[in-house]
Amino acid sequence: MFGPPSAPITPYRATDVDRPATGAPGVVAQRPAERRGQGLPVTLRRFLVLGLNAVTISGLAAAVLTVLGSNGIGAIDWVIFVGFLLATPWTVLGFWNAVIGFCVIHFGRPENSVHPYFEAPNPMAGARPGGRALASRTDLLLFLRNEDPAPIFARLEAMRRSLESTGKSHHFRFAVLSDTSDLMVAAEERREFDRFAHLYEHRPETEKPVYRRRSDNAGFKAGNLRDFLLSRQGEADFFLPLDSDSVMGGAVIVAMVEAMEANPRIGILQSLVVGMPAESGFARLFQFGMRHGMRAFTMGSAWWSADCGPYWGHNALIRTQPFVESCELPVLPGKAPLGGHVLSHDQLEAVFMRRAGFEVRVIPIETRSYETNPPTLLEFQKRDLRWCQGNMQYWRFLFEKGLRPVSRFQILQAILMYVAPLAWILMTMAATAKALTGGYDPAMLQLGMGLFVLLFVMSVAPKIAGVLDVLATPGAVRSYGGALRFLVSAMLELLASMLLAPLVAVYVSVFLAGLFFGKTVLWNGQNRDRLGIPWRTALVALVPQTLLGLGLALALLLGANLSAVLLALPFLSGLVLAVPFTVATAAPGFGRLTARLGLFAIPEETVLPPVLRGVVPMAARRWRRPLRRASEAGPLAASADKRLMAEGEGA
C-alpha cells in the first residue's frame, strides 16, 4: 500500500541549489538592481486584512453574544464572551493569512508582489564559480549551550562543503559562540572546533573560523551575539545567526547576500525555515503539518506585513552596523520571570530594526533552510514555555517610542499567541460549568464544544490550505511520496493536532498562572535526538492535563449524561490520552514505523539535497527506493531519472 512511487520523482518547489551549474567560463552576471513590489499598495493590503479580521471577529462575537444572552447574561456568560474575544484574534488572523497566501500562490505572481527582493537560485542559474561577484563579507554565527557538539559540527561541515561548491566561500567566516557551562561539554566543543578549523589551516586569517566561549552567559544568546559584534566591529557587513540545529545550503546563503547587497534598505532578511527528515515520530508528525501549513500562512503574512516582516532568531541574514546601533535590548526592571534580560530577543530586534528605518523581510518560499524539531512532546513543551515566558515580557514594549503601528501589532500578536490558550481553556470550562450549574442544557454544552471545534478548525486552516496547495500544484503530491501516503499522513496529522491542542493549552495555562508566583524556565541545552519517554515521566509531567480531562468527563457523566461526554470528546480525548499520546509518539518504534511506511514524509525524503546527505540518518528515510531503471521507462523518463539522480543524489 505504501510502496515506492511508480513514476520518476520531481523535486517540489525548492530546487536543488546546492550543486553549482556549469556555465560559460569568464561570463559574469550583473547584479540586479533593487526591485520594488507590484500589485496592491501595502497600505491598502493592510487595511484589507484589518477589515477582514474585524468583520470576522465581530460576526463571531455577535453570534456568541446572541446565544449567551437568550436568557440574560450572567457572570459565567461574561467569562465565556471575554475568553472568546481573547482567543479569537490569533486564530482568525491565521485563517486569513492562509486564505490570502493560497490565493497569492495560485492566482497571483508572488515573485513580483510579495518577494521581488529575492529570487530563489536553481541548478541552471544559481550561484556558481565565475558568477556574480560579491562585494561584502558575512559571518556565519553558530550558538551553543551544553549540547552534544558532534552532530552540530557535522551540520556545520555540511554547510562548509555547500558554501565551497558556490565558489564564494572566501566571502564568509564561521564563528562558534558558546555559552556552555558544562566543562566536559566545553572540552568536547573545543576538540570538534579544532578539527573543523584544521580545514582552514592554509586559508587567509580573515577566513579562518573563530571559537569564543563566555564564562558568564549574561543576556543569553542575544548577549553573546552583542558581545561578539562589539568585539569585531567593522569586520563583517552581514551576519547570519544559526541555532545548533540549523543547516542552510550554500547557494541560498549566497543568494541572500546578493539580495541584501542589491537592496540596501533591507536590514533583516529571514528565510523560511523547515524541518529536515527526522527519526522521531513526534518530530515527523509536527514538521509534516508545519511544512505545508507554513507555506500559505507565511505567504499571506508576507503579503501584508511587507517591510515589517518577522525575524525568528536564526537562519536570517542581518545587516551588522544598523543592528549594533539600533537593536540593543534593554534589561527590564525587576527579577525573572518578567524582569531582567529579555528571553525572546528576535521579534524585538525586528521592530527595533524597522524603527531605525530598515526593512525586515521574510522569504516566503522554500529554499534550503533547515532546522531539527524536538523529538518528543516534553522537549517541545520546554521550548514552547521558554518562548511563552519571553513573549510575556513584551508587554513593556507595547508603548515603546518610535515603533511603527504594524510593529506594535506584532508585539501584541506575540503576547496574544500565548494568552489565547488560557482564554480558550477558561472559555470552554465556563461553558461546561454553565451547562451543569443551570441544569443540563445541551445547547450550552454544544456551545462550549462548538467553540472548541470552531477555533480548532480555524487554527488548522493553514494546514488545510497547505494540503490544498500540495494537491493543486503539479508534481507536489509525488514529492511527498504519492497521493495515498500524503492524504493518509494529512488526516492522521490533523487528528494528532486535535489531540495536541487542549494538551498544549493546559500546560501554557498552568505556566502562565505560575509566572505570577515567580515560576521561570531555564535557558539550557536541548535534547535534539534522544527518543523514548518512560510512562512515569510522562505521567508526572502531564498530571494537570490528565486530571482535568478525567474530572470534566466525570462531571459531565454525573451532572448530565453519556451523550454529553460523547459530545465533549473532541476536547476531552486530548487531555485523557495525554500520557499515552506522549509516550507513543516518543517511542523509537513509532518513529521507525512511520519512516518505513513513509508516513509524514517531506519532500527531502523523496529527493535528498546534497547539503543534507551527511546529516540525515538512514533511519529517517528508509521508505525510499531507487528510481526505476532508465531502460524500463523510455527516453523521456530516462532523461528525467538521470537529471534527478544528478541533482538529488549528487555529492
C-alpha angles and dihedrals in degrees: 000000000000097000126143120292113274096223136047113286121242117207110244124233100311103079119211098269098164097080113069115229120231118252140173110294116251095017111130118192118223118245109250119247119249109284126206127207126269131207126051116006112261093241091056091048091054094049089049092052091045090052094048092050094044093050092046095048092044092050093049092045092050091051093050092046091050092054093044093048097052090103100019128287119271135177094279090050091055090050089054093047097046090045090052092051092051096044098043107062095063094050094042091052091050090050094053093042088056094047093047092044093051091050093048093049096049105027104027141051105251092177086068104030103034112021110016087142093068133047115187113237119239137191094264099044106018130121110300141161107287093021127111113345116231120224098192143068124231132195117213104209120200117193121208136183124170098321133132102273099201098079090038093058090043087061090046091052090051089055091048092054091046092051091048089056091061093060089231101092093113088072091062138068128190119223124185112207112192131193092174114149098181106093095207092052090046091054091051090048090056093049092050091047092051090054090050094045091051088072088065096048095119097036125103116276092249090062099046117109121253128220119197127172124186122211090203115049096197111166092016115234094345090052093050090049094050093048090053095046093049092049092050103039115163095016099100134031093203138016131202116206116213128192117222089260096048126120125176131179116244096233094054090050089052091047090052091051090050089052092051092048091050094045109045092177092067112095099173126025111189120197122215103256119210133181121261124226110293140195094214115094091212092051091048091052094047099045094043090060093042093048099066094023096058094052099069093032094053093044091051093046092048090050092066105020089054108154092014095063129152130272116204098191100254144045090037131118114232133190104239106210099051089043091056092045100043112020105064110135119226123233105245121230117256132026133298140312093045098011136051123044117006110253098197103050103164105078092044091051088051094053091044090052089051091049088056089060099259124122123243109210134181125208100228095196133079115261123152101298114130145172136174121247128223110281095218139032092246091056089047088052093053092052093044093052091049088056089044093056091047093050092050087062089062096080089084089063099052090096098033111146120259100014121142117247091246089051091054089049090052090053091049089046091054090053095046090050088074098030090058096069091052091048090047093053093047092046094050094045091048091051090050091047091051090053091052103038095050094047118276107309111179090198092062093046089048087052092054094047091040090057089050092051093043095051091043092053091048091047091054093044090105089057092047089049088048092054090050089047092055092046092049096048117084111242094008098107091051091053088060091053102271138310098284094048093046097046094046090048091049093051093047092047092052089050090050089049090055090052092045098048100073090037091057092042091057097049091047090049093049091048094049089052089050092053089072088059095048099264110159141172128238123238103227143130119305133226104245102172115007111117133200132058122209116235091240092053092049092047093051092048095046102041094118093054094045096047093045092050094047092043094052092045091051093046092051092046094051098033097042126002143275092279089062090055091049091049090052095049095105087064101030098048094065091052098043092045095043095111099044090042091053095046094045097049091047094050115112089223092059090052092049092048095051092045092049092050093041092239114161089011119166127209093264089065088060098046111012114214114232092240089064098044095095098039106044112081119227090242089067093060106030096133092067118109130193114271113260118269117273091231090062097050108049130245098298094049090043090056091048092048092051092048093049093047090051094046102037103032103031124114 
